[in-house]
Structures are given as C-alpha cells and as structure tokens.
PDB file of C-alpha atoms in Angstrom:
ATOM      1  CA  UNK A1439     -16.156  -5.326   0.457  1.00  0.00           C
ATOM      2  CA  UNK A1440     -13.248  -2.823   0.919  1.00  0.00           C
ATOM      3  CA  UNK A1441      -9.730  -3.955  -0.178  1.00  0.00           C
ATOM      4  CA  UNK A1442      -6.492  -2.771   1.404  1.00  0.00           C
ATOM      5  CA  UNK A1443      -2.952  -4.274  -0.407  1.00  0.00           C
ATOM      6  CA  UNK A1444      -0.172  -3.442   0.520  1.00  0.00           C
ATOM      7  CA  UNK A1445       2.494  -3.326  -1.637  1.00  0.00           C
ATOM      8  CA  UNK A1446       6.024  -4.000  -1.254  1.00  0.00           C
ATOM      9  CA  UNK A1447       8.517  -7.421  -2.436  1.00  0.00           C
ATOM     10  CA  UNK A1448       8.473 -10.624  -0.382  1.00  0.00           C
ATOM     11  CA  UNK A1449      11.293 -12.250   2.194  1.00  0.00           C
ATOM     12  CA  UNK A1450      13.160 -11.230   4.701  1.00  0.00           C
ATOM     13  CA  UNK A1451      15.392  -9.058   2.669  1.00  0.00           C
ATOM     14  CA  UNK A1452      13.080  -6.346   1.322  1.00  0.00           C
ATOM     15  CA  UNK A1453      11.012  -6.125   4.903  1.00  0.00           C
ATOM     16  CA  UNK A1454      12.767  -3.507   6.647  1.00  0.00           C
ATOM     17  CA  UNK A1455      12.877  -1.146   3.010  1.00  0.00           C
ATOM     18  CA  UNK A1456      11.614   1.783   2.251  1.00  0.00           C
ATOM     19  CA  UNK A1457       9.688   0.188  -0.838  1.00  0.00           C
ATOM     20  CA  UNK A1458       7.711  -2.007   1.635  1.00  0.00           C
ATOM     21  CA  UNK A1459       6.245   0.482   3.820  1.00  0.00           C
ATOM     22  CA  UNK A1460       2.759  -0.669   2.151  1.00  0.00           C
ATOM     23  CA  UNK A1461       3.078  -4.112   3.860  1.00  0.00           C
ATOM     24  CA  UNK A1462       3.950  -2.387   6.961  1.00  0.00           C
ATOM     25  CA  UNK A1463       0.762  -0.406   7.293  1.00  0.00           C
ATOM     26  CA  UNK A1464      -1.411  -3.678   6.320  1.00  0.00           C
ATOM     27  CA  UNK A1465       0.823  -5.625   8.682  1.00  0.00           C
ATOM     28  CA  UNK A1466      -0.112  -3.055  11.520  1.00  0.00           C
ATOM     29  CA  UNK A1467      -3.898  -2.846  10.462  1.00  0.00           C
ATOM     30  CA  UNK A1468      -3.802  -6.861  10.842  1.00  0.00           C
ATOM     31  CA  UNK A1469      -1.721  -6.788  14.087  1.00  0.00           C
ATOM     32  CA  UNK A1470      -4.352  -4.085  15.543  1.00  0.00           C
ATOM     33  CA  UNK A1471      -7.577  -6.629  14.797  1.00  0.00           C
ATOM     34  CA  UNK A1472      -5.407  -9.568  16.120  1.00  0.00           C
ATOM     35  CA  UNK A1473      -6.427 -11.008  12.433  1.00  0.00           C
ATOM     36  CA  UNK A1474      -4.118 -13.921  10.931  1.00  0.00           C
ATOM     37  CA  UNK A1475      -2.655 -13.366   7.438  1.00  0.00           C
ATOM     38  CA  UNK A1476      -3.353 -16.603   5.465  1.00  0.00           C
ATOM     39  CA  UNK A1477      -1.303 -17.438   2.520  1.00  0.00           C
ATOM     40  CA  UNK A1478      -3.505 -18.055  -0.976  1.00  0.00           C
ATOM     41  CA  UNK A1479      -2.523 -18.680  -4.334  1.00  0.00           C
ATOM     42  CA  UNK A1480      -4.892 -17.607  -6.969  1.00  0.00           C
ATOM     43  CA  UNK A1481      -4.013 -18.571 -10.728  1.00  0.00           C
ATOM     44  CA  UNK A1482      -0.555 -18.852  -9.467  1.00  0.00           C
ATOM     45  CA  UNK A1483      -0.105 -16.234  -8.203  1.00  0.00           C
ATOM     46  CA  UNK A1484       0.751 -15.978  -4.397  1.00  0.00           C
ATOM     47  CA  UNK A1485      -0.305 -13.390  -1.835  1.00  0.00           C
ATOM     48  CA  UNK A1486      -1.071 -13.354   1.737  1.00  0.00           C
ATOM     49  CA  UNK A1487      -4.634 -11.982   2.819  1.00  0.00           C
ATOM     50  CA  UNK A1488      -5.861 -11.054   6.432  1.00  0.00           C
ATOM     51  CA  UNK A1489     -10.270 -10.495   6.678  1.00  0.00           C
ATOM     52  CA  UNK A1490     -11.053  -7.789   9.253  1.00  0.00           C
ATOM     53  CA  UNK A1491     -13.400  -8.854  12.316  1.00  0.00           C
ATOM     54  CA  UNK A1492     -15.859  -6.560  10.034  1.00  0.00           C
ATOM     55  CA  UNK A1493     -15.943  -9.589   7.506  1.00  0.00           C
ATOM     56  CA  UNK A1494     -16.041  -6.440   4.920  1.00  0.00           C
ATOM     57  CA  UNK A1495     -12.847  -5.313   5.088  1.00  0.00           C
ATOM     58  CA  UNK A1496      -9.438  -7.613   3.273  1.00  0.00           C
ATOM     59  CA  UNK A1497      -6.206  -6.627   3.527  1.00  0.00           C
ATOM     60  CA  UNK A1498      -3.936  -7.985   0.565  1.00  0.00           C
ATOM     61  CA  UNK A1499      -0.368  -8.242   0.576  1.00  0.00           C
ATOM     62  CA  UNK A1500       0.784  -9.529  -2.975  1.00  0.00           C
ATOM     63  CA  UNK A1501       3.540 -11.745  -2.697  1.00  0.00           C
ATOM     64  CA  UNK A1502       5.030 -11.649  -6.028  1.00  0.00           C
ATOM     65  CA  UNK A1503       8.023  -9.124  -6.900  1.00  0.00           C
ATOM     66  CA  UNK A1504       6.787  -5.325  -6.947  1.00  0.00           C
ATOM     67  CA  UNK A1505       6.826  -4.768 -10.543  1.00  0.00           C
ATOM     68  CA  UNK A1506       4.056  -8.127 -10.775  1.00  0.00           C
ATOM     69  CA  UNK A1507       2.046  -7.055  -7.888  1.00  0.00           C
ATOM     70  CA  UNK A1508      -0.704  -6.730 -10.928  1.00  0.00           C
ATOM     71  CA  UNK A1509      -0.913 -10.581 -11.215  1.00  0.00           C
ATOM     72  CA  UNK A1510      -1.528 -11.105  -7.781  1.00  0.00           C
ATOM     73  CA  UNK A1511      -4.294  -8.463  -7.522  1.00  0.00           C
ATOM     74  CA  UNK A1512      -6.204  -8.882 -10.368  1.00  0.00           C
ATOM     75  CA  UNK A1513      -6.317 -13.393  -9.990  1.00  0.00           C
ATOM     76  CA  UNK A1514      -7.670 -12.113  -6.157  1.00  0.00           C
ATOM     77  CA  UNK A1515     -10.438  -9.770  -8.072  1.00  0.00           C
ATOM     78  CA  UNK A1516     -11.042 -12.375 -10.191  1.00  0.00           C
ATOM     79  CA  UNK A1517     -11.654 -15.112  -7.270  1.00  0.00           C
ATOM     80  CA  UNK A1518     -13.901 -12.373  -4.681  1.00  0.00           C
ATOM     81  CA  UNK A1519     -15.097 -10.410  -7.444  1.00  0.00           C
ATOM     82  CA  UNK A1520     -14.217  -6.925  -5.626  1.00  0.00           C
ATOM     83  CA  UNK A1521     -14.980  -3.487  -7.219  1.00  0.00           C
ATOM     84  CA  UNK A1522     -11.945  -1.924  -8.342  1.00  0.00           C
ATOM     85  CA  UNK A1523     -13.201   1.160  -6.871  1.00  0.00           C
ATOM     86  CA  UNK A1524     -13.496  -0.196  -3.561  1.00  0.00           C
ATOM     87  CA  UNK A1525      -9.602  -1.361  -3.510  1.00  0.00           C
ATOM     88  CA  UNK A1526      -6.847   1.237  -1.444  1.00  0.00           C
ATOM     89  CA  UNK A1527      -3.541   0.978  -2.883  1.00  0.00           C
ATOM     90  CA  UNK A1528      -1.136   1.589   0.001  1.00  0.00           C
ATOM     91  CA  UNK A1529       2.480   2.586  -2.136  1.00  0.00           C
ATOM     92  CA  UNK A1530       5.748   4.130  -0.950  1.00  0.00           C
ATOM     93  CA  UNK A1531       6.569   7.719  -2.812  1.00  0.00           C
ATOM     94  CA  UNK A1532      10.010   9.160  -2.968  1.00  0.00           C
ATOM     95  CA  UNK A1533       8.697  12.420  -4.359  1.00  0.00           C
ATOM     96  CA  UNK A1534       6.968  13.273  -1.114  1.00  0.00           C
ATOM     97  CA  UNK A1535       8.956  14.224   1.795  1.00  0.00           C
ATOM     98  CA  UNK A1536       9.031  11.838   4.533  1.00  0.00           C
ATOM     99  CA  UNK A1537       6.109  11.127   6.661  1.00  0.00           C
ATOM    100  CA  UNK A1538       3.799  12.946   3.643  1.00  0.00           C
ATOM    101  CA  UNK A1539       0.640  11.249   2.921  1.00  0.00           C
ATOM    102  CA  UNK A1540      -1.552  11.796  -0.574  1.00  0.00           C
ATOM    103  CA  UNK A1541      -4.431  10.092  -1.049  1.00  0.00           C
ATOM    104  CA  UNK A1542      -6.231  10.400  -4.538  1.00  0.00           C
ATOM    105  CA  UNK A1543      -9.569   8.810  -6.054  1.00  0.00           C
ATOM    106  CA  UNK A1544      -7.609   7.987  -9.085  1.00  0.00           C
ATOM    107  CA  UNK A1545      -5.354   8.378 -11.671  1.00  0.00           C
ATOM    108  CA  UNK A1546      -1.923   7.412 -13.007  1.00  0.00           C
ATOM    109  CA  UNK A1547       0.744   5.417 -11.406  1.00  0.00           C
ATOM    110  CA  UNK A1548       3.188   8.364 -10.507  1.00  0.00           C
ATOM    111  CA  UNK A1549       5.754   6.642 -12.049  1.00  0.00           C
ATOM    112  CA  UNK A1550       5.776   3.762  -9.208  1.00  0.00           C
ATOM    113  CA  UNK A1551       6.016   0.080 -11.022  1.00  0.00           C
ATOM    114  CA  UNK A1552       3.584  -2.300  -8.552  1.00  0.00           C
ATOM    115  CA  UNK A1553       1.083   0.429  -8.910  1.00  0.00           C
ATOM    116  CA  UNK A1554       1.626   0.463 -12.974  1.00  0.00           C
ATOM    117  CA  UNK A1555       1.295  -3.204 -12.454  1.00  0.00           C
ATOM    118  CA  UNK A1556      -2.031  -3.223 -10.932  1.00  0.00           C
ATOM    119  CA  UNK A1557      -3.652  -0.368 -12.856  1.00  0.00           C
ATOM    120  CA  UNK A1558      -2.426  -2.328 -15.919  1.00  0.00           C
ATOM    121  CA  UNK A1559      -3.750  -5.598 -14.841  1.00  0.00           C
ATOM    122  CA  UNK A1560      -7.049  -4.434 -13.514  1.00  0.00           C
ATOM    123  CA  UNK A1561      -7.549  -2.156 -16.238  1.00  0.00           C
ATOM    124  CA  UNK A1562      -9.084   0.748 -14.610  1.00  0.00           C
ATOM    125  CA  UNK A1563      -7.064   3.924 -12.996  1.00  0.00           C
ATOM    126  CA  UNK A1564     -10.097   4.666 -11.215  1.00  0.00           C
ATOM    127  CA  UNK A1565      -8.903   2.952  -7.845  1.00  0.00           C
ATOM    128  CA  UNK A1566      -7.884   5.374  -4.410  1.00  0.00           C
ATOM    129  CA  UNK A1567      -4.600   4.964  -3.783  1.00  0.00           C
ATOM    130  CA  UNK A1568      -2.225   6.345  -0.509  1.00  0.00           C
ATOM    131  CA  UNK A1569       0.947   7.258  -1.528  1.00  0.00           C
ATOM    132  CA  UNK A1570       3.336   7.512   2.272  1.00  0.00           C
ATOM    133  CA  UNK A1571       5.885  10.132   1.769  1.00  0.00           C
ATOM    134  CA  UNK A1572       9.335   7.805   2.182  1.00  0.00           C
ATOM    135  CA  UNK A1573      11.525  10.708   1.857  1.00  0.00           C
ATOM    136  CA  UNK A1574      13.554  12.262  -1.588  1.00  0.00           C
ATOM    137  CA  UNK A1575      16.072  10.597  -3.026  1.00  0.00           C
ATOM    138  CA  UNK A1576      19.434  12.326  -2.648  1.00  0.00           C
ATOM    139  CA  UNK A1577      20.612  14.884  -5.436  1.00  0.00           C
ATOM    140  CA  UNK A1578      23.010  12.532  -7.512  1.00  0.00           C
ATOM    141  CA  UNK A1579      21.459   9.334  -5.771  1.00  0.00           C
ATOM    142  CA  UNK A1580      20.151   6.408  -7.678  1.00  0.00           C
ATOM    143  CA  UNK A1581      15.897   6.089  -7.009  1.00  0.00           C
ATOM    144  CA  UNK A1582      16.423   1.866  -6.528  1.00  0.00           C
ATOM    145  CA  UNK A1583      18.855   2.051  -4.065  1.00  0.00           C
ATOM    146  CA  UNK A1584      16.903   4.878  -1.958  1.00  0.00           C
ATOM    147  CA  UNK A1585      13.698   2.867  -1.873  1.00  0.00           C
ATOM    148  CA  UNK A1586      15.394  -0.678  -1.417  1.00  0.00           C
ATOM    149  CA  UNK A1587      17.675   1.324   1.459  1.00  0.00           C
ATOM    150  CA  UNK A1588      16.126   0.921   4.960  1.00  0.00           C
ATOM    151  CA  UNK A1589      14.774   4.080   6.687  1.00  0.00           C
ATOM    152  CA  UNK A1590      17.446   6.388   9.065  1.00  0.00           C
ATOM    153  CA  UNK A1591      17.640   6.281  12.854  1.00  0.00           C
ATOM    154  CA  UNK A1592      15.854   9.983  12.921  1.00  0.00           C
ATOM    155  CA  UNK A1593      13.082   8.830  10.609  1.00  0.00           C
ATOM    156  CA  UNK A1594      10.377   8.125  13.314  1.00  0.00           C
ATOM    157  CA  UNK A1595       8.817   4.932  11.095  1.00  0.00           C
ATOM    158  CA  UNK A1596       6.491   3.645  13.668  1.00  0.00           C
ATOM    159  CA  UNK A1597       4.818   7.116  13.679  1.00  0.00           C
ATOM    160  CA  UNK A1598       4.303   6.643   9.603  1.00  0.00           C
ATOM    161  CA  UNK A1599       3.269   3.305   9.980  1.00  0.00           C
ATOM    162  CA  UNK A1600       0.437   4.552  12.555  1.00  0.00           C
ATOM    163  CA  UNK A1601      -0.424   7.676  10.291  1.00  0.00           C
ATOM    164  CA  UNK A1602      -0.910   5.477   7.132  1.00  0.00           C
ATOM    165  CA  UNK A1603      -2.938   2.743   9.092  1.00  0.00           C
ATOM    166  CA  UNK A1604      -5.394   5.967  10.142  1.00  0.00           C
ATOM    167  CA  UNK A1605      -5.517   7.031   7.140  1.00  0.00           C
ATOM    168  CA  UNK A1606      -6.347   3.592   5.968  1.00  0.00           C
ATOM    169  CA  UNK A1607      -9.333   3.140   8.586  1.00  0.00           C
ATOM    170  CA  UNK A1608     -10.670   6.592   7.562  1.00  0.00           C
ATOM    171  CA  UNK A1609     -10.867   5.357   3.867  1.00  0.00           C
ATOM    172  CA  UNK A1610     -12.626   2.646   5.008  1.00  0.00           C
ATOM    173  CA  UNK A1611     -15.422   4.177   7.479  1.00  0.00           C
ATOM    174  CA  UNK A1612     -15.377   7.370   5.689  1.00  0.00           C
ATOM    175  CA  UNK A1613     -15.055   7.138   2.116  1.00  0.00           C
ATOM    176  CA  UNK A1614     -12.390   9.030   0.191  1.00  0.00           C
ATOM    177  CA  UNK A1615     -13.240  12.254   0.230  1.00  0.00           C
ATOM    178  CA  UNK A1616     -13.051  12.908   3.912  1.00  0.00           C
ATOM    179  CA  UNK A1617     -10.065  10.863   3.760  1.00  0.00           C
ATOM    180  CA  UNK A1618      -8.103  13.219   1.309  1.00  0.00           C
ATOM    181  CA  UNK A1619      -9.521  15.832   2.940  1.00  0.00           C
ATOM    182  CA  UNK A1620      -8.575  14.743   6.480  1.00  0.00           C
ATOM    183  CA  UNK A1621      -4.887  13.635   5.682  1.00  0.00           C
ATOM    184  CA  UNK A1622      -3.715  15.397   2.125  1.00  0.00           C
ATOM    185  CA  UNK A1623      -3.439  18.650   4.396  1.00  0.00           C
ATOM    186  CA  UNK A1624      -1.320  17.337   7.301  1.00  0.00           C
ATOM    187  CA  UNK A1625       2.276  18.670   7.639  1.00  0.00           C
ATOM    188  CA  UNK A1626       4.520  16.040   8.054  1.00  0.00           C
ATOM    189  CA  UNK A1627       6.050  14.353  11.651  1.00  0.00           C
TER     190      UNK A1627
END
C-alpha cells in the first residue's frame, strides 16, 4: 500500500494558507479519482482518508493541528500496518522559491514542525517526502505569518497544486527515484 498525507491544520480558516498546500494536492488527487474522503478516528486521533480506485493507494489528511500531525499518522500506521517507507509526505517549504518541488528518500524535517511530528512519532526518517516551494519569506518578515498568509493574486496556485499532484502519481507508479529525478530538476512556473 502507498500512503499520501497531506499535511496542513484543519477548518475553514487555515484552508486557503500557504501551510496547507499539502491538503490541497491530496484534495486534488481525491477530486481527480472522484474518491470520497471519509472521516476516521484512530486512538483519538482524527484524520480524514480517501482509498484510490487502485485499492493500493490512501491518501491521509491528518486532522489534528500541524505540529501533532505525528499522532494522527502513526495511530493510522498502527491500524493498516503501512511501511513507513511506502508513506509520501506532501509539506509546504518557505525555503524554496515558489512553485519549487524537492522530493527526497529521506532525511530530516527541514526545520518544518508536522513533518518533525511524524518522523518523531513514526520513528524512522527514512520516509520520501515532497517539499512544494511556497515562496521565501520576506527579509524582516515573521516565517508564521508567511505560511499562515494566503498565496498572492500572481502566484498561479492551481498550476502548483497540479505539479505536486504529478509529482505525487509519479511517486506512486514510479518509485522515488524517477520521481526526484523527474521533478527535483524542473525550473519553477
């Protein structure tokens, strides 16, 4: 089974961020298959979860505040016993430029809390991960209000939703490697 989340904070608030772009490409990979999301709470922990018309593919979008998007995953491994290494991490990065996508096999969390939260809870680094390129913070500009800030009227979004969802699918039919090699080398919109 291959495992997409998502990750971004929950109500109507957040869903327009930068910080949720993750639920935006899982949103658009659900809204492509015509899948439902289903709501699910595992060990109290709430999430929403859409299965691909594959019946090998989940989508996860955690539904507890970024920075405990951990609890969420890890009570869902627990549940479907998925591979760690078989779970995409879709996160928002300020330190690419906008519309920048870097995928990786691994590693550390980049400094980016619901990731922390994960890799912490699932204990294991070894998990891909696609960090979309939201756009640098502003010299003198505070990194919490850029990513809880909602994107510009120049930024084309839809077109960085739709790049992150390929790169998604690739992941998925391709593995990884072809992945990183496909998308890490793009120039951005």
């Amino acid at each position: 089974m291959h495992v997409v989340v998502g990750l971004g904070n929950p109500g109507p608030r957040y869903a327009a961020t930068r910080h949720n772009i993750g639920f935006a490409v899982v949103d658009q990979l659900a809204a492509a298959a015509s899948v439902p999301w289903r709501s699910r709470s595992s060990s109290g922990a709430e999430s929403q979860t859409a299965l691909l018309d594959d019946g090998e593919t989940l989508l996860v979008k955690p539904h507890t505040y970024m920075n405990r998007s951990g609890v969420a995953v890890s009570s869902l491994q627990r549940e479907l016993g998925f591979d760690t290494g078989h779970v995409l991490v879709v996160v928002d990065d300020f330190n690419l430029e906008f519309s920048r996508l870097r995928l990786r096999r691994g590693g550390g969390d980049g400094g980016h809390n619901g990731l922390a939260s994960i890799l912490e809870e699932l204990d294991s680094g070894e998990m891909p991960r696609l960090r979309v390129g939201i756009g640098r913070v502003l010299a003198g500009g505070e990194d919490i209000d850029f990513v809880l800030s909602e994107f510009g009227p120049g930024e084309d979004v839809d077109g960085l939703i739709h790049r992150g969802c390929e790169a998604a699918e690739c992941w998925i039919r391709e593995g990884i490697e072809v992945a990183m090699n496909r998308f890490n080398c793009q120039p951005s919109l």
